[in-house]
Coordinates of C-alpha atoms in Angstrom, one line a residue:
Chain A
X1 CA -7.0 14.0 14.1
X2 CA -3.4 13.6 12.5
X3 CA -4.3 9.8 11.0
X4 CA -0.9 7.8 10.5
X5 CA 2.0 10.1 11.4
X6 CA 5.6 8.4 10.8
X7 CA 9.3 9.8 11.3
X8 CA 11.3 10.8 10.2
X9 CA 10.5 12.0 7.2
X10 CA 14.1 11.5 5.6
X11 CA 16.9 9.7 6.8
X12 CA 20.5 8.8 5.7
X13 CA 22.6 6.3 7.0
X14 CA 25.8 5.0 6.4
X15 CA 26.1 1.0 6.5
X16 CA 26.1 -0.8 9.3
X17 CA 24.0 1.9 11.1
X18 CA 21.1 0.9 13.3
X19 CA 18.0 3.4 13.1
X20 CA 14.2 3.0 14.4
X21 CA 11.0 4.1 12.0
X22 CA 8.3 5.3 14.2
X23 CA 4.9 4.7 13.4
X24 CA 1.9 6.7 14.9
X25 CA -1.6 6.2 14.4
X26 CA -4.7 7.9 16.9
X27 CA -7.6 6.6 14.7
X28 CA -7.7 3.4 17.1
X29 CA -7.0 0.6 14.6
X30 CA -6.4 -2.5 15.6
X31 CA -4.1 -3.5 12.5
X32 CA -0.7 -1.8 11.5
X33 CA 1.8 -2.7 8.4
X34 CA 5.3 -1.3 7.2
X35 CA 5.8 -1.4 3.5
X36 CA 8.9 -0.7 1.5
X37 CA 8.2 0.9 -1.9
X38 CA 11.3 0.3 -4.6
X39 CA 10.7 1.7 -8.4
X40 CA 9.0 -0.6 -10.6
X41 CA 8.5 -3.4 -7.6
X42 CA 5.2 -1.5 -6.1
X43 CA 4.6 -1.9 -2.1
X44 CA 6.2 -4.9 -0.5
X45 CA 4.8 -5.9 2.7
X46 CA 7.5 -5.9 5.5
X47 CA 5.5 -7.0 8.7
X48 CA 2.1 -6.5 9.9
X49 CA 0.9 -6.5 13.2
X50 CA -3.3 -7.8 13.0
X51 CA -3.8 -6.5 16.7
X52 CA -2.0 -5.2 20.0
X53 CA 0.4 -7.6 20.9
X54 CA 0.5 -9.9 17.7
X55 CA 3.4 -9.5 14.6
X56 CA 3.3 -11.4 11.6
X57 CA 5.9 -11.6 9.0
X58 CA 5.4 -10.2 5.0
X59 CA 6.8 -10.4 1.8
X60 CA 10.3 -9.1 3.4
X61 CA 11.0 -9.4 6.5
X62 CA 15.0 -9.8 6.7
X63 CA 16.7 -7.3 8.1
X64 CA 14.3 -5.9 10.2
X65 CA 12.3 -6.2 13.3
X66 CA 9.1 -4.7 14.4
X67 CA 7.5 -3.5 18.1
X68 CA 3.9 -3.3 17.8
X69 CA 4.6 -0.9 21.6
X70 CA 0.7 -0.7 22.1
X71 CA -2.6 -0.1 19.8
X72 CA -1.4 3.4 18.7
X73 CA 2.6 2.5 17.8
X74 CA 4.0 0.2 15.5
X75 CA 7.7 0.5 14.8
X76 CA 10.1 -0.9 12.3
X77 CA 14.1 -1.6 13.3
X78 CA 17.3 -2.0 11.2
X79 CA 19.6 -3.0 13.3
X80 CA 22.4 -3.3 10.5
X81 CA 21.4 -0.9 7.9
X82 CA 22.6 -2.0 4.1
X83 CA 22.9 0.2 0.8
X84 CA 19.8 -2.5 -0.4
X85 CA 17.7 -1.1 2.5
X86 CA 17.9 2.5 0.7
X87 CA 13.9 2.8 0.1
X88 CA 10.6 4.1 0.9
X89 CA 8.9 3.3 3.7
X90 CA 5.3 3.6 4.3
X91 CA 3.2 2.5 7.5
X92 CA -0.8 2.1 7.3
X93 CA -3.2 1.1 9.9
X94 CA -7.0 -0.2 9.5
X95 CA -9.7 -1.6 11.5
X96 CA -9.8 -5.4 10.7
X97 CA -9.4 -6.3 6.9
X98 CA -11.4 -2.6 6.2
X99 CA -10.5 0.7 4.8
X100 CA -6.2 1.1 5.0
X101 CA -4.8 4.4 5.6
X102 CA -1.2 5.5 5.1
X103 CA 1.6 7.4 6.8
X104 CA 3.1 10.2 4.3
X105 CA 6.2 7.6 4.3
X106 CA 9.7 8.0 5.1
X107 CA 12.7 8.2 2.5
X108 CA 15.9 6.3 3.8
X109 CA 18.9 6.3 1.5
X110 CA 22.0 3.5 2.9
X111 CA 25.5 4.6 1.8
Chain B
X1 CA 2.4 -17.3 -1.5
X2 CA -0.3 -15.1 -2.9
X3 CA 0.4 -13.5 -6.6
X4 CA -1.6 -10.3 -7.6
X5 CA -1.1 -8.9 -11.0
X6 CA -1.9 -5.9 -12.3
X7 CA -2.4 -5.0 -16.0
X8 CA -1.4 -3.1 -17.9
X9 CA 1.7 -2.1 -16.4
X10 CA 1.3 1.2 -18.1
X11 CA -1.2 3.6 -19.7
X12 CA -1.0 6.4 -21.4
X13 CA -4.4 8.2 -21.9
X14 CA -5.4 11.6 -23.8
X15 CA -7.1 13.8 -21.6
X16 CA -11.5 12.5 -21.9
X17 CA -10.4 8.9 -22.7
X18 CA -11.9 6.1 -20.8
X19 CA -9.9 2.9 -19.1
X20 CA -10.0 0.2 -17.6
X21 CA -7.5 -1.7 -15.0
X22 CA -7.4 -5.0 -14.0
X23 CA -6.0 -6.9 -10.9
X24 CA -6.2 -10.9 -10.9
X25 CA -4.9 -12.8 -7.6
X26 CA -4.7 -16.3 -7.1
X27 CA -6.3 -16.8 -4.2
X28 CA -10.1 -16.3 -2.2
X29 CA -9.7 -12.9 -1.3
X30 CA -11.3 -11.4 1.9
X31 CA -10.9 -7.7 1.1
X32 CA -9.6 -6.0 -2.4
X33 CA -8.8 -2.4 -2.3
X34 CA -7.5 0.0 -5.1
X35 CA -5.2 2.8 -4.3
X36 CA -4.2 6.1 -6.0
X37 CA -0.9 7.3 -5.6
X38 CA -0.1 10.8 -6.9
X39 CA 3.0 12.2 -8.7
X40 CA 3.8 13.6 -4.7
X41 CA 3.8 10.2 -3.5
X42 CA 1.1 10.2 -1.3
X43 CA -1.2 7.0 -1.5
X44 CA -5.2 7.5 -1.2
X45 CA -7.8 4.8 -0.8
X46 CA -10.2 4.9 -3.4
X47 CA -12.4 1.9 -2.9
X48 CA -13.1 -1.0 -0.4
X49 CA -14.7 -3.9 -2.3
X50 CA -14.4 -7.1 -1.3
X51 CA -17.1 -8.4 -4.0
X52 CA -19.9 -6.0 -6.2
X53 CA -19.8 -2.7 -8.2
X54 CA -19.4 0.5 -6.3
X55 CA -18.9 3.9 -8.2
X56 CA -17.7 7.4 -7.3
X57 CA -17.7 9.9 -9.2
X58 CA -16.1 9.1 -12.6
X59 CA -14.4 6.1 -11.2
X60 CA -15.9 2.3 -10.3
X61 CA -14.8 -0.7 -9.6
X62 CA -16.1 -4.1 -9.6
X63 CA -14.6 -7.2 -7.9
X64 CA -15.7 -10.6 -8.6
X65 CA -14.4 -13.0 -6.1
X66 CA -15.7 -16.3 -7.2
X67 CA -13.1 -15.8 -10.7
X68 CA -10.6 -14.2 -8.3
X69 CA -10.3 -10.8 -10.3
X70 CA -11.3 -7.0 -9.8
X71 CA -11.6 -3.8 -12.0
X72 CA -10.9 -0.5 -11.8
X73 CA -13.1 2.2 -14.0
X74 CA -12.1 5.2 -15.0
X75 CA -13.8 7.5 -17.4
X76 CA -13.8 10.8 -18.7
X77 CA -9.7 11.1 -17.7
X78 CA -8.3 14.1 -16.3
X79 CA -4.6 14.9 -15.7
X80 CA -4.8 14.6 -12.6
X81 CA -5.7 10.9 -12.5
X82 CA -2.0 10.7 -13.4
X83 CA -0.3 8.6 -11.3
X84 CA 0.2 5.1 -10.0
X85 CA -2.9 2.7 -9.5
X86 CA -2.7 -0.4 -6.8
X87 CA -4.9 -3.0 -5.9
X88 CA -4.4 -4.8 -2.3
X89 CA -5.6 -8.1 -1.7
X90 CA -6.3 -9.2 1.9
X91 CA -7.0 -12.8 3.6
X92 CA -8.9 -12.8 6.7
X93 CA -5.7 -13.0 8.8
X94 CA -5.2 -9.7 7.7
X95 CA -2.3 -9.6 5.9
X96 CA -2.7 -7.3 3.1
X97 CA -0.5 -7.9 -0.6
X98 CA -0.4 -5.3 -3.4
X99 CA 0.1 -5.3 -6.8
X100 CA 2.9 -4.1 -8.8
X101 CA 0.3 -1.2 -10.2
X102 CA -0.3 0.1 -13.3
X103 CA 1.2 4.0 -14.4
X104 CA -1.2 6.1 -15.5
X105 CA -0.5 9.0 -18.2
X106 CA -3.0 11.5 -19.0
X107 CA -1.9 14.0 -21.4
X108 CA -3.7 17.2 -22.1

């Protein structure tokens, strides 16, 4: 049982670069999220996804798009990467509003 | 949209201290969960509490919906209770905000 798995695990792009996050989950939760993690701003809520076939936007959304694919994949799309996209990305999934768990995140630096 | 604050934004603690962490939000909350992220980055749920007291170990929290605020316990501090603390705050759409956490220091 691997829980959330995302990849990579480290990336580096230069601008205007497209790349997809992949997001994994076999724990067969309905609800998926990508997060962005800058210092001192905490975990900023990119797009969720409450169920198969359903995306919602977050906190901040610009700049990227999402493909909830089916119940296990949930991925996350630059399509023109920028140096203010250089982050930490994190993707969870739960059951409902319950219990989150979290992919071991992905580090992307944007030159 | 939704605020959720967390206070203090940082703690330091010597080792056998006690604390305790708030997170307020301003508004009715389905869900409130607090996270532990380690020095290593790697974020761990440490309670699910939508309203109530539950306890685990040396930690507890208690959430109290109706004032729209929640707690986080922690006595006896170890050093490795150092990190970052988060609380998320969920509506029943699902969508699921943190706070900016508080840093936790625990020196020997």
């Amino acid at each position: 049982n691997a829980g959330v798995t995302q990849t990579p695990k480290f990336q580096v792009l230069k601008t205007g670069q497209s790349m997809t996050l992949q997001c994994a989950q076999d724990m067969n939760h309905n609800s998926m999220y990508w997060y962005r993690q800058d210092p001192g701003m905490g975990l900023r809520l990119i797009y969720y996804s409450a169920s198969e076939g359903t995306t919602d936007k977050g906190e901040v959304p610009n700049g990227y798009n999402v493909s909830r694919l089916n119940k296990r994949e949930f991925s996350l799309r630059l399509e023109s990467a920028a140096p203010s996209q250089t982050s930490v990305y994190f993707c969870a999934s739960r059951v409902g509003v319950e219990k989150l768990f979290f992919g071991s995140g992905t580090q992307l630096s944007v030159l | 949209g939704i605020q959720v604050e967390q206070s203090p934004p940082d703690l330091i603690l010597q080792e056998g201290a006690n604390s305790t962490l708030r997170c307020n939000f301003s508004d009715s909350v389905n869900n409130l969960q607090w996270f532990h992220q380690n020095p290593w980055g790697q974020l761990i749920n440490l309670f699910y509490i939508p309203s109530g007291t539950k306890q685990n170990g040396r930690l507890s929290a208690t959430t109290v919906a109706t004032e729209r605020y929640s707690l986080l316990y922690i006595s006896s501090s170890q050093t490795t209770d150092s990190g970052v603390y988060f609380c998320a705050w969920t509506n029943q759409g699902g969508k699921l905000i943190f706070g900016q956490g508080t840093e936790l220091s625990v020196k020997p």
